[in-house]
PDB file of C-alpha atoms in Angstrom:
ATOM      1  CA  UNK A  65      57.707 188.990 172.153  1.00 56.00           C
ATOM      2  CA  UNK A  66      60.101 190.100 175.148  1.00 65.00           C
ATOM      3  CA  UNK A  67      59.398 188.020 178.025  1.00 70.00           C
ATOM      4  CA  UNK A  68      61.964 190.001 180.947  1.00 83.00           C
ATOM      5  CA  UNK A  69      62.818 187.841 184.523  1.00 86.00           C
ATOM      6  CA  UNK A  70      60.895 189.678 186.922  1.00 89.00           C
ATOM      7  CA  UNK A  71      61.910 190.151 191.284  1.00 93.00           C
ATOM      8  CA  UNK A  72      59.310 189.202 193.873  1.00 92.00           C
ATOM      9  CA  UNK A  73      59.912 191.456 197.823  1.00 93.00           C
ATOM     10  CA  UNK A  74      58.514 188.708 200.611  1.00 91.00           C
ATOM     11  CA  UNK A  75      58.967 191.110 203.873  1.00 91.00           C
ATOM     12  CA  UNK A  76      59.449 187.541 206.616  1.00 90.00           C
ATOM     13  CA  UNK A  77      59.496 188.105 211.081  1.00 89.00           C
ATOM     14  CA  UNK A  78      62.736 185.436 212.017  1.00 89.00           C
ATOM     15  CA  UNK A  79      62.628 185.229 215.751  1.00 88.00           C
ATOM     16  CA  UNK A  80      64.355 183.833 218.552  1.00 88.00           C
ATOM     17  CA  UNK A  81      64.866 184.499 222.382  1.00 87.00           C
ATOM     18  CA  UNK A  82      68.046 185.151 222.502  1.00 87.00           C
ATOM     19  CA  UNK A  83      71.183 186.224 219.198  1.00 86.00           C
ATOM     20  CA  UNK A  84      72.406 182.687 219.287  1.00 88.00           C
ATOM     21  CA  UNK A  85      68.292 181.192 219.155  1.00 90.00           C
ATOM     22  CA  UNK A  86      67.614 183.847 216.377  1.00 87.00           C
ATOM     23  CA  UNK A  87      71.110 183.529 214.656  1.00 89.00           C
ATOM     24  CA  UNK A  88      70.718 179.614 214.624  1.00 92.00           C
ATOM     25  CA  UNK A  89      67.230 180.010 212.563  1.00 90.00           C
ATOM     26  CA  UNK A  90      68.492 182.324 210.131  1.00 90.00           C
ATOM     27  CA  UNK A  91      70.621 180.399 208.942  1.00 90.00           C
ATOM     28  CA  UNK A  92      68.714 176.990 208.978  1.00 91.00           C
ATOM     29  CA  UNK A  93      66.824 179.421 206.238  1.00 90.00           C
ATOM     30  CA  UNK A  94      69.664 180.589 204.677  1.00 90.00           C
ATOM     31  CA  UNK A  95      70.680 176.737 203.932  1.00 88.00           C
ATOM     32  CA  UNK A  96      67.558 176.480 202.588  1.00 87.00           C
ATOM     33  CA  UNK A  97      66.858 178.939 200.488  1.00 88.00           C
ATOM     34  CA  UNK A  98      70.467 178.996 199.120  1.00 86.00           C
ATOM     35  CA  UNK A  99      70.924 178.198 195.290  1.00 82.00           C
ATOM     36  CA  UNK A 100      67.548 175.854 195.509  1.00 79.00           C
ATOM     37  CA  UNK A 101      64.928 176.440 193.030  1.00 78.00           C
ATOM     38  CA  UNK A 102      62.053 176.648 194.782  1.00 79.00           C
ATOM     39  CA  UNK A 103      58.550 178.367 193.901  1.00 81.00           C
ATOM     40  CA  UNK A 104      55.959 181.099 195.541  1.00 85.00           C
ATOM     41  CA  UNK A 105      52.505 180.107 196.718  1.00 82.00           C
ATOM     42  CA  UNK A 106      49.634 182.723 196.055  1.00 82.00           C
ATOM     43  CA  UNK A 107      45.828 181.481 197.471  1.00 78.00           C
ATOM     44  CA  UNK A 108      42.953 184.063 197.227  1.00 79.00           C
ATOM     45  CA  UNK A 109      39.701 184.214 198.424  1.00 81.00           C
ATOM     46  CA  UNK A 110      38.377 182.054 196.049  1.00 78.00           C
ATOM     47  CA  UNK A 111      40.366 179.243 196.632  1.00 70.00           C
ATOM     48  CA  UNK A 112      42.245 179.033 193.949  1.00 70.00           C
ATOM     49  CA  UNK A 113      46.356 179.049 193.925  1.00 72.00           C
ATOM     50  CA  UNK A 114      49.130 180.401 191.747  1.00 77.00           C
ATOM     51  CA  UNK A 115      52.767 178.802 192.005  1.00 79.00           C
ATOM     52  CA  UNK A 116      55.733 181.282 190.422  1.00 82.00           C
ATOM     53  CA  UNK A 117      58.770 179.642 190.456  1.00 81.00           C
ATOM     54  CA  UNK A 118      62.031 181.150 191.611  1.00 85.00           C
ATOM     55  CA  UNK A 119      65.057 181.453 193.563  1.00 89.00           C
ATOM     56  CA  UNK A 120      66.250 182.936 196.618  1.00 91.00           C
ATOM     57  CA  UNK A 121      68.433 186.574 195.282  1.00 92.00           C
ATOM     58  CA  UNK A 122      68.958 189.131 198.281  1.00 91.00           C
ATOM     59  CA  UNK A 123      67.351 189.628 201.905  1.00 90.00           C
ATOM     60  CA  UNK A 124      68.947 187.449 204.256  1.00 86.00           C
ATOM     61  CA  UNK A 125      71.184 190.150 205.578  1.00 79.00           C
ATOM     62  CA  UNK A 126      69.967 193.215 208.417  1.00 69.00           C
ATOM     63  CA  UNK A 127      70.214 194.181 211.431  1.00 71.00           C
ATOM     64  CA  UNK A 128      69.520 192.520 215.198  1.00 71.00           C
ATOM     65  CA  UNK A 129      66.676 194.235 217.221  1.00 72.00           C
ATOM     66  CA  UNK A 130      66.255 194.104 221.343  1.00 70.00           C
ATOM     67  CA  UNK A 131      62.166 192.744 220.954  1.00 63.00           C
ATOM     68  CA  UNK A 132      59.227 195.170 221.663  1.00 55.00           C
ATOM     69  CA  UNK A 133      57.085 193.012 222.231  1.00 56.00           C
ATOM     70  CA  UNK A 134      58.549 190.752 225.051  1.00 58.00           C
ATOM     71  CA  UNK A 135      61.853 188.884 225.890  1.00 60.00           C
ATOM     72  CA  UNK A 136      63.466 187.852 222.826  1.00 72.00           C
ATOM     73  CA  UNK A 137      64.908 189.277 219.512  1.00 83.00           C
ATOM     74  CA  UNK A 138      63.761 189.427 216.151  1.00 84.00           C
ATOM     75  CA  UNK A 139      65.119 190.554 212.838  1.00 86.00           C
ATOM     76  CA  UNK A 140      63.282 191.835 209.749  1.00 87.00           C
ATOM     77  CA  UNK A 141      63.979 191.210 206.196  1.00 88.00           C
ATOM     78  CA  UNK A 142      62.689 191.482 202.710  1.00 91.00           C
ATOM     79  CA  UNK A 143      63.489 188.338 200.502  1.00 92.00           C
ATOM     80  CA  UNK A 144      64.393 188.928 196.126  1.00 93.00           C
ATOM     81  CA  UNK A 145      63.101 186.542 194.815  1.00 92.00           C
ATOM     82  CA  UNK A 146      64.173 186.015 190.471  1.00 91.00           C
ATOM     83  CA  UNK A 147      61.489 184.228 188.633  1.00 88.00           C
ATOM     84  CA  UNK A 148      63.581 184.138 184.998  1.00 84.00           C
ATOM     85  CA  UNK A 149      60.009 182.792 184.010  1.00 79.00           C
ATOM     86  CA  UNK A 150      57.970 186.035 185.017  1.00 83.00           C
ATOM     87  CA  UNK A 151      54.428 183.503 185.116  1.00 79.00           C
ATOM     88  CA  UNK A 152      52.149 182.487 188.443  1.00 79.00           C
ATOM     89  CA  UNK A 153      51.025 178.580 186.903  1.00 73.00           C
ATOM     90  CA  UNK A 154      48.353 176.506 188.653  1.00 65.00           C
ATOM     91  CA  UNK A 155      49.195 174.605 191.151  1.00 59.00           C
ATOM     92  CA  UNK A 156      46.867 171.156 190.638  1.00 55.00           C
ATOM     93  CA  UNK A 157      48.221 168.200 190.940  1.00 54.00           C
ATOM     94  CA  UNK A 158      46.882 165.426 188.584  1.00 56.00           C
ATOM     95  CA  UNK A 159      47.415 162.452 190.970  1.00 56.00           C
ATOM     96  CA  UNK A 160      49.480 160.745 193.171  1.00 60.00           C
ATOM     97  CA  UNK A 161      50.060 157.547 191.332  1.00 57.00           C
ATOM     98  CA  UNK A 162      52.246 153.349 192.752  1.00 63.00           C
ATOM     99  CA  UNK A 163      54.802 152.518 189.619  1.00 62.00           C
ATOM    100  CA  UNK A 164      52.801 150.420 188.626  1.00 64.00           C
ATOM    101  CA  UNK A 165      50.538 152.418 186.860  1.00 75.00           C
ATOM    102  CA  UNK A 166      49.780 155.043 184.313  1.00 79.00           C
ATOM    103  CA  UNK A 167      48.896 159.565 184.796  1.00 82.00           C
ATOM    104  CA  UNK A 168      47.205 160.926 182.057  1.00 84.00           C
ATOM    105  CA  UNK A 169      46.551 164.532 181.262  1.00 81.00           C
ATOM    106  CA  UNK A 170      45.263 166.425 178.275  1.00 79.00           C
ATOM    107  CA  UNK A 171      46.627 169.503 177.685  1.00 79.00           C
ATOM    108  CA  UNK A 172      43.598 172.143 176.452  1.00 76.00           C
ATOM    109  CA  UNK A 173      45.221 175.448 177.150  1.00 72.00           C
ATOM    110  CA  UNK A 174      46.563 177.643 174.226  1.00 76.00           C
ATOM    111  CA  UNK A 175      50.459 176.268 175.473  1.00 79.00           C
ATOM    112  CA  UNK A 176      52.878 173.249 175.278  1.00 84.00           C
ATOM    113  CA  UNK A 177      52.310 171.763 179.321  1.00 83.00           C
ATOM    114  CA  UNK A 178      55.187 170.824 181.474  1.00 86.00           C
ATOM    115  CA  UNK A 179      55.038 168.472 184.462  1.00 86.00           C
ATOM    116  CA  UNK A 180      57.274 168.063 187.074  1.00 86.00           C
ATOM    117  CA  UNK A 181      56.942 164.569 188.422  1.00 88.00           C
ATOM    118  CA  UNK A 182      57.987 163.410 191.887  1.00 86.00           C
ATOM    119  CA  UNK A 183      59.730 160.157 192.620  1.00 89.00           C
ATOM    120  CA  UNK A 184      59.518 158.973 196.506  1.00 88.00           C
ATOM    121  CA  UNK A 185      62.527 157.107 197.694  1.00 85.00           C
ATOM    122  CA  UNK A 186      63.872 154.574 198.243  1.00 87.00           C
ATOM    123  CA  UNK A 187      63.904 153.193 195.152  1.00 88.00           C
ATOM    124  CA  UNK A 188      66.432 152.741 192.543  1.00 92.00           C
ATOM    125  CA  UNK A 189      67.190 153.433 188.760  1.00 94.00           C
ATOM    126  CA  UNK A 190      63.254 155.550 187.868  1.00 92.00           C
ATOM    127  CA  UNK A 191      62.610 155.207 184.604  1.00 94.00           C
ATOM    128  CA  UNK A 192      60.160 158.498 183.889  1.00 92.00           C
ATOM    129  CA  UNK A 193      57.808 157.956 180.423  1.00 92.00           C
ATOM    130  CA  UNK A 194      55.077 160.227 178.253  1.00 90.00           C
ATOM    131  CA  UNK A 195      53.883 159.910 175.483  1.00 92.00           C
ATOM    132  CA  UNK A 196      50.306 160.485 173.145  1.00 90.00           C
ATOM    133  CA  UNK A 197      47.556 156.942 173.627  1.00 89.00           C
ATOM    134  CA  UNK A 198      46.284 156.492 170.188  1.00 86.00           C
ATOM    135  CA  UNK A 199      49.772 155.651 169.044  1.00 85.00           C
ATOM    136  CA  UNK A 200      52.365 153.078 169.196  1.00 88.00           C
ATOM    137  CA  UNK A 201      52.380 153.099 172.711  1.00 88.00           C
ATOM    138  CA  UNK A 202      54.711 153.180 175.995  1.00 90.00           C
ATOM    139  CA  UNK A 203      58.726 153.634 174.747  1.00 91.00           C
ATOM    140  CA  UNK A 204      60.982 150.905 175.079  1.00 91.00           C
ATOM    141  CA  UNK A 205      63.303 150.800 178.712  1.00 91.00           C
ATOM    142  CA  UNK A 206      66.467 152.280 176.946  1.00 92.00           C
ATOM    143  CA  UNK A 207      64.837 154.396 174.186  1.00 92.00           C
ATOM    144  CA  UNK A 208      66.276 157.596 173.392  1.00 95.00           C
ATOM    145  CA  UNK A 209      62.159 158.858 174.543  1.00 95.00           C
ATOM    146  CA  UNK A 210      61.997 158.229 178.105  1.00 95.00           C
ATOM    147  CA  UNK A 211      64.396 160.046 180.176  1.00 95.00           C
ATOM    148  CA  UNK A 212      66.061 157.541 183.106  1.00 95.00           C
ATOM    149  CA  UNK A 213      68.282 158.544 186.368  1.00 96.00           C
ATOM    150  CA  UNK A 214      70.763 156.491 186.946  1.00 96.00           C
ATOM    151  CA  UNK A 215      70.946 156.726 190.533  1.00 94.00           C
ATOM    152  CA  UNK A 216      69.748 154.887 194.420  1.00 93.00           C
ATOM    153  CA  UNK A 217      66.999 157.514 195.328  1.00 91.00           C
ATOM    154  CA  UNK A 218      66.658 157.165 199.732  1.00 90.00           C
ATOM    155  CA  UNK A 219      63.717 156.915 202.207  1.00 86.00           C
ATOM    156  CA  UNK A 220      62.340 160.281 202.831  1.00 83.00           C
ATOM    157  CA  UNK A 221      64.012 161.644 199.773  1.00 88.00           C
ATOM    158  CA  UNK A 222      61.784 163.419 196.866  1.00 87.00           C
ATOM    159  CA  UNK A 223      63.363 163.243 193.191  1.00 90.00           C
ATOM    160  CA  UNK A 224      61.685 166.347 191.424  1.00 89.00           C
ATOM    161  CA  UNK A 225      61.652 166.012 187.772  1.00 92.00           C
ATOM    162  CA  UNK A 226      61.098 169.571 186.307  1.00 90.00           C
ATOM    163  CA  UNK A 227      60.497 169.134 182.097  1.00 91.00           C
ATOM    164  CA  UNK A 228      60.466 173.456 182.243  1.00 87.00           C
ATOM    165  CA  UNK A 229      63.663 173.542 182.924  1.00 87.00           C
ATOM    166  CA  UNK A 230      64.989 170.588 182.966  1.00 92.00           C
ATOM    167  CA  UNK A 231      66.357 169.908 185.832  1.00 92.00           C
ATOM    168  CA  UNK A 232      66.050 167.000 188.002  1.00 94.00           C
ATOM    169  CA  UNK A 233      67.176 167.358 191.668  1.00 92.00           C
ATOM    170  CA  UNK A 234      66.514 166.148 195.074  1.00 89.00           C
ATOM    171  CA  UNK A 235      64.099 167.793 197.870  1.00 84.00           C
ATOM    172  CA  UNK A 236      67.462 168.869 199.727  1.00 83.00           C
ATOM    173  CA  UNK A 237      69.028 170.544 196.534  1.00 83.00           C
ATOM    174  CA  UNK A 238      71.364 167.808 195.464  1.00 90.00           C
ATOM    175  CA  UNK A 239      71.550 168.620 191.647  1.00 93.00           C
ATOM    176  CA  UNK A 240      71.178 165.234 189.951  1.00 94.00           C
ATOM    177  CA  UNK A 241      72.294 165.925 186.156  1.00 95.00           C
ATOM    178  CA  UNK A 242      74.769 163.904 186.225  1.00 95.00           C
ATOM    179  CA  UNK A 243      72.879 160.982 186.696  1.00 96.00           C
ATOM    180  CA  UNK A 244      70.602 161.255 183.394  1.00 96.00           C
ATOM    181  CA  UNK A 245      71.161 157.929 181.397  1.00 95.00           C
ATOM    182  CA  UNK A 246      73.341 159.297 178.021  1.00 95.00           C
ATOM    183  CA  UNK A 247      70.405 158.003 175.659  1.00 96.00           C
ATOM    184  CA  UNK A 248      67.439 158.126 177.885  1.00 94.00           C
ATOM    185  CA  UNK A 249      67.141 161.696 178.600  1.00 95.00           C
ATOM    186  CA  UNK A 250      63.862 162.944 176.771  1.00 94.00           C
ATOM    187  CA  UNK A 251      62.671 165.926 178.610  1.00 94.00           C
ATOM    188  CA  UNK A 252      58.987 165.671 177.235  1.00 92.00           C
ATOM    189  CA  UNK A 253      56.638 169.137 176.445  1.00 88.00           C
ATOM    190  CA  UNK A 254      52.501 168.049 175.931  1.00 87.00           C
ATOM    191  CA  UNK A 255      51.717 169.994 173.053  1.00 86.00           C
ATOM    192  CA  UNK A 256      48.637 172.340 174.076  1.00 84.00           C
ATOM    193  CA  UNK A 257      44.756 170.928 172.218  1.00 82.00           C
ATOM    194  CA  UNK A 258      46.590 167.121 171.736  1.00 78.00           C
ATOM    195  CA  UNK A 259      43.617 165.141 170.676  1.00 79.00           C
ATOM    196  CA  UNK A 260      44.446 162.300 172.067  1.00 83.00           C
ATOM    197  CA  UNK A 261      45.815 161.509 175.919  1.00 87.00           C
ATOM    198  CA  UNK A 262      48.902 161.998 177.018  1.00 88.00           C
ATOM    199  CA  UNK A 263      50.040 159.377 178.953  1.00 88.00           C
ATOM    200  CA  UNK A 264      52.499 159.557 181.836  1.00 87.00           C
ATOM    201  CA  UNK A 265      53.912 156.332 184.004  1.00 88.00           C
ATOM    202  CA  UNK A 266      57.709 155.963 185.656  1.00 89.00           C
ATOM    203  CA  UNK A 267      59.852 152.530 186.164  1.00 88.00           C
ATOM    204  CA  UNK A 268      61.689 151.661 189.306  1.00 86.00           C
ATOM    205  CA  UNK A 269      64.412 148.835 189.814  1.00 83.00           C
ATOM    206  CA  UNK A 270      62.794 146.199 192.357  1.00 71.00           C
ATOM    207  CA  UNK A 271      58.600 145.159 192.883  1.00 65.00           C
ATOM    208  CA  UNK A 272      56.381 148.320 191.396  1.00 54.00           C
ATOM    209  CA  UNK A 273      54.635 148.609 193.610  1.00 54.00           C
ATOM    210  CA  UNK A 274      56.709 149.673 196.468  1.00 63.00           C
ATOM    211  CA  UNK A 275      57.796 152.839 193.605  1.00 69.00           C
ATOM    212  CA  UNK A 276      54.975 155.793 194.115  1.00 79.00           C
ATOM    213  CA  UNK A 277      55.020 159.378 192.383  1.00 80.00           C
ATOM    214  CA  UNK A 278      53.608 162.201 191.410  1.00 82.00           C
ATOM    215  CA  UNK A 279      52.777 165.044 189.342  1.00 82.00           C
TER     216      UNK A 279
END
């Protein structure tokens, strides 16, 4: 099956009380979108949500127009996002835990699942392990079956590990792929229809009660 990327359009309206304020808002939006892996969310009337992983492609260009709704300026834009994985996924957050505890997950679907793990700062050298219960147990520290990021995550920052895209970034877009440990560098997937649960754990340097992560 040949799966092709898809482009998704999203119309927006940016308003400002002056040309200067309008331009500043567009500059801020540009900074947040350029060269950042992100996602679009769709919420349906039955309460379910879906997420499409994508990157900004084009559309921030436009012409300033004097608003007819009152004093001010506005700019209409149609933003285009490129999704190299064209499928919409459920948005469910499994659990949030302190670094002292595990998160358990069982994949009952037909395809492999790729967790997204978010680690809150402040913490140092987050070390992620995913393993199937009922077997040898958690991989040892330094094992090639783990994924360790040799960095310090500042307070009020969040480290995001995307197993499917094989990316390690801060929530401000900073790429930390070069900080991945030379040995503990495995990006895990969870196979479908597994007999047992899979456990997820994040260790950090220092008191684990201070660390928190989300899957």
